[in-house]
């Protein structure tokens, strides 16, 4: 009798194990399903966060550029005008002084010379803040002008090689690429000890690629790759929706900037 | 009235209170809680009628067949709303269809409407346990917490109530047949008292869940 009861309990218990197994499998499968969806949602959240950061970066760069433009214009239009008028008055005074007596002429000539220097510095600062030819003549011409000025010094030779079909870029891309290249040139001049810079600009299927090389020391391993300048370059490239790969080609420094979807 | 009968009658009180409370709050409830309230209304109505049938010594099993089929659909719908965006709705929809087909076939051919439909009840318990356990695991996740599921505290209480009741019911219904055959009647009655106790616990949890809803 006891054996029969035990068998009966066993026959009742065995399917229960099956039931518990079904529940466990159900929970595991559903959990896997949730994990997959949760991972997808997490990726979406990260994407939104990244997009938001990119927008912030782009807008902060835009604000910075607008401010630079305003300062450059103010310096050029207001301070430049004032200095030009001062110079004109000084020239007139010099002419009067020549007729009346030469005792204060050297002082006047000195002031005029200083004013001319101030005018020159002002133009230089203003152009550096926002090169006027970039807006008028485009990126290639501006870079060629920069190369021309640098080459005149005899310390460095900058070679610009742009593809024939290189398009006229819209203002944010033009300015962004110009700033990146100027920062790279600046770095080469300051740290690389190079005497040649090559800039290649290509355009294929809506993608801009720019290869920058110099024959300097290159990046020392683990040393200057995290510098503020390179971070700013990366930030600018990212704000244009592109990327930059910085490294060495042999012992030479090389940076490849890729900007897709410029249309 | 015996003590057992008294306890069984007493166990219906939380059902009616919770259903009335849900009816009172219905307009102010969120989407998920509104859907869950439908289950409470169904419970209130079906349990009320079945209690009346019980007093009149009439067979109330047909009501149980309806209650299980519709009740599960509403609960699955509730879980679909809670887990929206994290669960493929097709999974719930297919589960509902399969469950309805199973209950229909069971009621027509195996456990007719005048008998106790333990198979459908056991299957319902299994499915609800799977859903409630998965929801527990899901709620632990940081992203689920960050996604600010509406009325998560309320849903947690309701989910807990469903989990406690269905786990205990599964054992009671599963071994029901075994108890009937091997134990005297008074012990069988105790199992129903135990079932009533877990039912009271579940509806108390539901009440707390509604009470802890987000005030608008």
Tab-separated table of N, CA, C and O in Angstrom, chain A residues 58-147:
chain	number	residue	atom	x	y	z
A	58	UNK	N	29.499	71.139	-32.392
A	58	UNK	CA	29.329	71.916	-33.624
A	58	UNK	C	28.859	73.332	-33.307
A	58	UNK	O	29.389	74.295	-33.838
A	59	UNK	N	27.877	73.427	-32.404
A	59	UNK	CA	27.348	74.755	-32.116
A	59	UNK	C	28.390	75.597	-31.385
A	59	UNK	O	28.492	76.797	-31.629
A	60	UNK	N	29.196	74.952	-30.512
A	60	UNK	CA	30.196	75.742	-29.790
A	60	UNK	C	31.273	76.235	-30.762
A	60	UNK	O	31.737	77.372	-30.655
A	61	UNK	N	31.625	75.386	-31.751
A	61	UNK	CA	32.609	75.811	-32.754
A	61	UNK	C	32.026	76.942	-33.605
A	61	UNK	O	32.691	77.925	-33.900
A	62	UNK	N	30.746	76.800	-33.936
A	62	UNK	CA	30.068	77.817	-34.749
A	62	UNK	C	30.058	79.166	-34.036
A	62	UNK	O	30.379	80.207	-34.618
A	63	UNK	N	29.724	79.106	-32.737
A	63	UNK	CA	29.686	80.336	-31.931
A	63	UNK	C	31.082	80.951	-31.877
A	63	UNK	O	31.248	82.173	-32.049
A	64	UNK	N	32.078	80.074	-31.682
A	64	UNK	CA	33.467	80.536	-31.610
A	64	UNK	C	33.867	81.235	-32.916
A	64	UNK	O	34.460	82.319	-32.897
A	65	UNK	N	33.480	80.624	-34.035
A	65	UNK	CA	33.845	81.196	-35.333
A	65	UNK	C	33.130	82.514	-35.583
A	65	UNK	O	33.713	83.450	-36.126
A	66	UNK	N	31.869	82.564	-35.175
A	66	UNK	CA	31.112	83.806	-35.361
A	66	UNK	C	31.758	84.934	-34.563
A	66	UNK	O	31.869	86.069	-35.018
A	67	UNK	N	32.180	84.575	-33.335
A	67	UNK	CA	32.802	85.557	-32.455
A	67	UNK	C	34.137	86.029	-33.048
A	67	UNK	O	34.445	87.219	-33.026
A	68	UNK	N	34.879	85.068	-33.612
A	68	UNK	CA	36.159	85.416	-34.249
A	68	UNK	C	35.929	86.383	-35.404
A	68	UNK	O	36.665	87.344	-35.584
A	69	UNK	N	34.893	86.051	-36.184
A	69	UNK	CA	34.580	86.877	-37.350
A	69	UNK	C	34.232	88.303	-36.903
A	69	UNK	O	34.682	89.284	-37.497
A	70	UNK	N	33.429	88.364	-35.840
A	70	UNK	CA	33.012	89.675	-35.336
A	70	UNK	C	34.223	90.471	-34.848
A	70	UNK	O	34.377	91.647	-35.184
A	71	UNK	N	35.095	89.784	-34.072
A	71	UNK	CA	36.280	90.474	-33.544
A	71	UNK	C	37.171	90.940	-34.701
A	71	UNK	O	37.644	92.077	-34.724
A	72	UNK	N	37.355	90.034	-35.679
A	72	UNK	CA	38.198	90.386	-36.829
A	72	UNK	C	37.633	91.595	-37.561
A	72	UNK	O	38.375	92.509	-37.932
A	73	UNK	N	36.318	91.599	-37.745
A	73	UNK	CA	35.679	92.716	-38.446
A	73	UNK	C	35.817	94.013	-37.647
A	73	UNK	O	36.112	95.063	-38.201
A	74	UNK	N	35.583	93.891	-36.317
A	74	UNK	CA	35.698	95.071	-35.448
A	74	UNK	C	37.106	95.646	-35.496
A	74	UNK	O	37.291	96.856	-35.607
A	75	UNK	N	38.091	94.736	-35.386
A	75	UNK	CA	39.485	95.205	-35.413
A	75	UNK	C	39.760	95.897	-36.742
A	75	UNK	O	40.304	96.997	-36.792
A	76	UNK	N	39.349	95.230	-37.812
A	76	UNK	CA	39.644	95.753	-39.146
A	76	UNK	C	38.915	97.066	-39.416
A	76	UNK	O	39.514	98.048	-39.856
A	77	UNK	N	37.623	97.075	-39.103
A	77	UNK	CA	36.819	98.247	-39.474
A	77	UNK	C	37.022	99.429	-38.523
A	77	UNK	O	37.171	100.562	-38.976
A	78	UNK	N	37.010	99.160	-37.215
A	78	UNK	CA	37.050	100.277	-36.264
A	78	UNK	C	38.478	100.689	-35.925
A	78	UNK	O	38.900	101.825	-36.161
A	79	UNK	N	39.229	99.712	-35.374
A	79	UNK	CA	40.598	100.023	-34.974
A	79	UNK	C	41.440	100.388	-36.194
A	79	UNK	O	42.243	101.337	-36.161
A	80	UNK	N	41.226	99.650	-37.279
A	80	UNK	CA	41.972	99.905	-38.521
A	80	UNK	C	41.697	101.302	-39.029
A	80	UNK	O	42.623	102.022	-39.417
A	81	UNK	N	40.441	101.696	-39.019
A	81	UNK	CA	40.071	103.032	-39.506
A	81	UNK	C	40.732	104.108	-38.649
A	81	UNK	O	41.293	105.082	-39.169
A	82	UNK	N	40.680	103.895	-37.334
A	82	UNK	CA	41.272	104.885	-36.410
A	82	UNK	C	42.778	105.018	-36.643
A	82	UNK	O	43.320	106.130	-36.704
A	83	UNK	N	43.425	103.881	-36.771
A	83	UNK	CA	44.872	103.912	-36.979
A	83	UNK	C	45.232	104.555	-38.324
A	83	UNK	O	46.208	105.301	-38.424
A	84	UNK	N	44.414	104.276	-39.331
A	84	UNK	CA	44.669	104.867	-40.655
A	84	UNK	C	44.527	106.390	-40.588
A	84	UNK	O	45.336	107.124	-41.177
A	85	UNK	N	43.484	106.836	-39.880
A	85	UNK	CA	43.277	108.300	-39.747
A	85	UNK	C	44.467	108.922	-38.993
A	85	UNK	O	44.998	109.968	-39.382
A	86	UNK	N	44.900	108.252	-37.931
A	86	UNK	CA	46.036	108.754	-37.138
A	86	UNK	C	47.270	108.888	-38.034
A	86	UNK	O	47.991	109.879	-37.990
A	87	UNK	N	47.470	107.848	-38.849
A	87	UNK	CA	48.634	107.862	-39.735
A	87	UNK	C	48.554	109.029	-40.714
A	87	UNK	O	49.539	109.729	-40.957
A	88	UNK	N	47.334	109.233	-41.229
A	88	UNK	CA	47.129	110.318	-42.191
A	88	UNK	C	47.463	111.695	-41.568
A	88	UNK	O	48.166	112.509	-42.142
A	89	UNK	N	46.962	111.877	-40.321
A	89	UNK	CA	47.250	113.125	-39.598
A	89	UNK	C	48.739	113.289	-39.377
A	89	UNK	O	49.285	114.388	-39.492
A	90	UNK	N	49.371	112.199	-39.034
A	90	UNK	CA	50.812	112.258	-38.780
A	90	UNK	C	51.581	112.633	-40.047
A	90	UNK	O	52.519	113.446	-39.994
A	91	UNK	N	51.155	112.089	-41.167
A	91	UNK	CA	51.800	112.431	-42.450
A	91	UNK	C	51.641	113.932	-42.731
A	91	UNK	O	52.592	114.629	-43.119
A	92	UNK	N	50.400	114.419	-42.472
A	92	UNK	CA	50.146	115.867	-42.682
A	92	UNK	C	51.030	116.712	-41.767
A	92	UNK	O	51.620	117.715	-42.183
A	93	UNK	N	51.124	116.281	-40.491
A	93	UNK	CA	51.949	117.019	-39.519
A	93	UNK	C	53.415	117.024	-39.955
A	93	UNK	O	54.100	118.045	-39.849
A	94	UNK	N	53.850	115.894	-40.456
A	94	UNK	CA	55.244	115.797	-40.919
A	94	UNK	C	55.510	116.804	-42.045
A	94	UNK	O	56.529	117.489	-42.031
A	95	UNK	N	54.514	116.874	-42.975
A	95	UNK	CA	54.675	117.798	-44.105
A	95	UNK	C	54.750	119.242	-43.628
A	95	UNK	O	55.570	120.030	-44.090
A	96	UNK	N	53.872	119.589	-42.610
A	96	UNK	CA	53.874	120.951	-42.041
A	96	UNK	C	55.209	121.221	-41.357
A	96	UNK	O	55.791	122.272	-41.451
A	97	UNK	N	55.663	120.237	-40.629
A	97	UNK	CA	56.865	120.367	-39.838
A	97	UNK	C	58.103	120.571	-40.719
A	97	UNK	O	59.007	121.345	-40.374
A	98	UNK	N	58.077	119.920	-41.877
A	98	UNK	CA	59.216	120.088	-42.817
A	98	UNK	C	59.334	121.566	-43.217
A	98	UNK	O	60.422	122.136	-43.251
A	99	UNK	N	58.132	122.224	-43.440
A	99	UNK	CA	58.125	123.629	-43.844
A	99	UNK	C	58.502	124.565	-42.701
A	99	UNK	O	59.126	125.592	-42.905
A	100	UNK	N	58.064	124.208	-41.436
A	100	UNK	CA	58.244	125.133	-40.310
A	100	UNK	C	59.552	124.904	-39.529
A	100	UNK	O	60.021	125.760	-38.816
A	101	UNK	N	60.105	123.834	-39.577
A	101	UNK	CA	61.328	123.572	-38.794
A	101	UNK	C	61.427	122.110	-38.449
A	101	UNK	O	60.394	121.470	-38.188
A	102	UNK	N	62.574	121.547	-38.444
A	102	UNK	CA	62.688	120.091	-38.355
A	102	UNK	C	62.845	119.556	-36.930
A	102	UNK	O	63.126	118.383	-36.775
A	103	UNK	N	62.637	120.403	-35.842
A	103	UNK	CA	63.000	119.912	-34.511
A	103	UNK	C	62.121	118.777	-33.967
A	103	UNK	O	62.578	117.980	-33.171
A	104	UNK	N	60.843	118.699	-34.335
A	104	UNK	CA	60.063	117.552	-33.822
A	104	UNK	C	59.815	116.481	-34.905
A	104	UNK	O	59.059	115.521	-34.718
A	105	UNK	N	60.415	116.661	-36.044
A	105	UNK	CA	60.198	115.723	-37.151
A	105	UNK	C	60.596	114.271	-36.813
A	105	UNK	O	59.793	113.343	-37.072
A	106	UNK	N	61.755	114.050	-36.201
A	106	UNK	CA	62.091	112.638	-35.884
A	106	UNK	C	61.055	111.963	-34.987
A	106	UNK	O	60.712	110.795	-35.194
A	107	UNK	N	60.534	112.747	-34.022
A	107	UNK	CA	59.527	112.159	-33.099
A	107	UNK	C	58.265	111.786	-33.861
A	107	UNK	O	57.682	110.713	-33.659
A	108	UNK	N	57.859	112.702	-34.779
A	108	UNK	CA	56.644	112.432	-35.569
A	108	UNK	C	56.831	111.206	-36.467
A	108	UNK	O	55.942	110.365	-36.607
A	109	UNK	N	58.025	111.137	-37.063
A	109	UNK	CA	58.307	109.995	-37.951
A	109	UNK	C	58.297	108.683	-37.165
A	109	UNK	O	57.816	107.643	-37.644
A	110	UNK	N	58.788	108.794	-35.940
A	110	UNK	CA	58.787	107.605	-35.058
A	110	UNK	C	57.355	107.135	-34.748
A	110	UNK	O	57.036	105.940	-34.828
A	111	UNK	N	56.504	108.154	-34.425
A	111	UNK	CA	55.099	107.806	-34.110
A	111	UNK	C	54.437	107.195	-35.346
A	111	UNK	O	53.699	106.221	-35.271
A	112	UNK	N	54.728	107.788	-36.545
A	112	UNK	CA	54.125	107.250	-37.767
A	112	UNK	C	54.575	105.796	-38.011
A	112	UNK	O	53.776	104.918	-38.340
A	113	UNK	N	55.844	105.614	-37.761
A	113	UNK	CA	56.382	104.256	-37.969
A	113	UNK	C	55.690	103.246	-37.028
A	113	UNK	O	55.325	102.130	-37.437
A	114	UNK	N	55.503	103.708	-35.774
A	114	UNK	CA	54.817	102.822	-34.795
A	114	UNK	C	53.377	102.544	-35.229
A	114	UNK	O	52.874	101.422	-35.133
A	115	UNK	N	52.719	103.608	-35.719
A	115	UNK	CA	51.321	103.459	-36.159
A	115	UNK	C	51.249	102.477	-37.341
A	115	UNK	O	50.342	101.654	-37.424
A	116	UNK	N	52.208	102.569	-38.237
A	116	UNK	CA	52.227	101.657	-39.396
A	116	UNK	C	52.443	100.212	-38.947
A	116	UNK	O	51.827	99.287	-39.486
A	117	UNK	N	53.304	100.084	-37.942
A	117	UNK	CA	53.535	98.731	-37.408
A	117	UNK	C	52.249	98.177	-36.775
A	117	UNK	O	51.898	97.006	-36.947
A	118	UNK	N	51.579	99.100	-36.019
A	118	UNK	CA	50.308	98.693	-35.374
A	118	UNK	C	49.286	98.281	-36.425
A	118	UNK	O	48.565	97.278	-36.267
A	119	UNK	N	49.261	99.044	-37.537
A	119	UNK	CA	48.324	98.717	-38.634
A	119	UNK	C	48.640	97.337	-39.224
A	119	UNK	O	47.746	96.538	-39.496
A	120	UNK	N	49.924	97.092	-39.417
A	120	UNK	CA	50.365	95.794	-39.958
A	120	UNK	C	49.979	94.648	-39.037
A	120	UNK	O	49.420	93.622	-39.473
A	121	UNK	N	50.244	94.836	-37.717
A	121	UNK	CA	49.901	93.796	-36.735
A	121	UNK	C	48.398	93.561	-36.714
A	121	UNK	O	47.930	92.425	-36.636
A	122	UNK	N	47.672	94.676	-36.766
A	122	UNK	CA	46.200	94.576	-36.723
A	122	UNK	C	45.679	93.762	-37.913
A	122	UNK	O	44.835	92.892	-37.770
A	123	UNK	N	46.211	94.021	-39.094
A	123	UNK	CA	45.792	93.279	-40.297
A	123	UNK	C	46.109	91.792	-40.141
A	123	UNK	O	45.301	90.934	-40.463
A	124	UNK	N	47.327	91.563	-39.615
A	124	UNK	CA	47.760	90.162	-39.453
A	124	UNK	C	46.813	89.422	-38.489
A	124	UNK	O	46.332	88.325	-38.798
A	125	UNK	N	46.542	90.087	-37.321
A	125	UNK	CA	45.655	89.449	-36.316
A	125	UNK	C	44.269	89.225	-36.920
A	125	UNK	O	43.684	88.143	-36.802
A	126	UNK	N	43.792	90.267	-37.589
A	126	UNK	CA	42.452	90.188	-38.170
A	126	UNK	C	42.363	89.065	-39.211
A	126	UNK	O	41.403	88.294	-39.231
A	127	UNK	N	43.382	88.951	-40.037
A	127	UNK	CA	43.377	87.905	-41.077
A	127	UNK	C	43.520	86.518	-40.482
A	127	UNK	O	42.945	85.557	-40.992
A	128	UNK	N	44.297	86.446	-39.409
A	128	UNK	CA	44.451	85.141	-38.758
A	128	UNK	C	43.146	84.702	-38.094
A	128	UNK	O	42.800	83.521	-38.094
A	129	UNK	N	42.470	85.674	-37.518
A	129	UNK	CA	41.186	85.350	-36.866
A	129	UNK	C	40.181	84.855	-37.902
A	129	UNK	O	39.481	83.883	-37.674
A	130	UNK	N	40.099	85.535	-39.022
A	130	UNK	CA	39.158	85.124	-40.070
A	130	UNK	C	39.706	85.559	-41.411
A	130	UNK	O	39.536	86.714	-41.805
A	131	UNK	N	40.424	84.655	-42.112
A	131	UNK	CA	41.037	85.077	-43.381
A	131	UNK	C	39.975	85.515	-44.384
A	131	UNK	O	39.083	84.717	-44.718
A	132	UNK	N	40.036	86.755	-44.850
A	132	UNK	CA	38.965	87.242	-45.749
A	132	UNK	C	38.929	86.485	-47.076
A	132	UNK	O	37.878	86.311	-47.655
A	133	UNK	N	40.106	86.007	-47.530
A	133	UNK	CA	40.123	85.331	-48.837
A	133	UNK	C	39.422	83.976	-48.795
A	133	UNK	O	38.998	83.463	-49.822
A	134	UNK	N	39.288	83.411	-47.566
A	134	UNK	CA	38.618	82.106	-47.444
A	134	UNK	C	37.160	82.208	-47.896
A	134	UNK	O	36.631	81.322	-48.550
A	135	UNK	N	36.548	83.301	-47.508
A	135	UNK	CA	35.150	83.517	-47.868
A	135	UNK	C	35.028	83.878	-49.357
A	135	UNK	O	34.107	83.447	-50.039
A	136	UNK	N	36.006	84.643	-49.827
A	136	UNK	CA	35.905	85.150	-51.202
A	136	UNK	C	36.453	84.163	-52.235
A	136	UNK	O	35.824	83.905	-53.251
A	137	UNK	N	37.632	83.612	-51.964
A	137	UNK	CA	38.299	82.797	-52.996
A	137	UNK	C	38.275	81.293	-52.732
A	137	UNK	O	38.722	80.519	-53.566
A	138	UNK	N	37.862	80.894	-51.556
A	138	UNK	CA	37.746	79.447	-51.291
A	138	UNK	C	38.961	78.873	-50.591
A	138	UNK	O	39.970	79.556	-50.357
A	139	UNK	N	38.851	77.596	-50.275
A	139	UNK	CA	39.869	76.921	-49.451
A	139	UNK	C	41.213	76.784	-50.165
A	139	UNK	O	42.259	77.121	-49.597
A	140	UNK	N	41.177	76.304	-51.402
A	140	UNK	CA	42.441	76.007	-52.098
A	140	UNK	C	43.270	77.278	-52.261
A	140	UNK	O	44.462	77.300	-51.952
A	141	UNK	N	42.625	78.351	-52.732
A	141	UNK	CA	43.342	79.613	-52.955
A	141	UNK	C	43.915	80.131	-51.638
A	141	UNK	O	45.046	80.619	-51.590
A	142	UNK	N	43.130	80.006	-50.561
A	142	UNK	CA	43.597	80.494	-49.259
A	142	UNK	C	44.809	79.691	-48.806
A	142	UNK	O	45.792	80.259	-48.325
A	143	UNK	N	44.709	78.366	-48.971
A	143	UNK	CA	45.840	77.518	-48.564
A	143	UNK	C	47.074	77.830	-49.416
A	143	UNK	O	48.198	77.865	-48.912
A	144	UNK	N	46.830	78.102	-50.693
A	144	UNK	CA	47.967	78.452	-51.563
A	144	UNK	C	48.595	79.774	-51.130
A	144	UNK	O	49.828	79.918	-51.156
A	145	UNK	N	47.731	80.688	-50.689
A	145	UNK	CA	48.249	81.977	-50.210
A	145	UNK	C	49.083	81.772	-48.943
A	145	UNK	O	50.176	82.344	-48.798
A	146	UNK	N	48.549	80.908	-48.049
A	146	UNK	CA	49.284	80.614	-46.804
A	146	UNK	C	50.622	79.969	-47.150
A	146	UNK	O	51.679	80.346	-46.609
A	147	UNK	N	50.585	79.025	-48.101
A	147	UNK	CA	51.815	78.336	-48.515
A	147	UNK	C	52.800	79.336	-49.115
A	147	UNK	O	54.006	79.291	-48.825
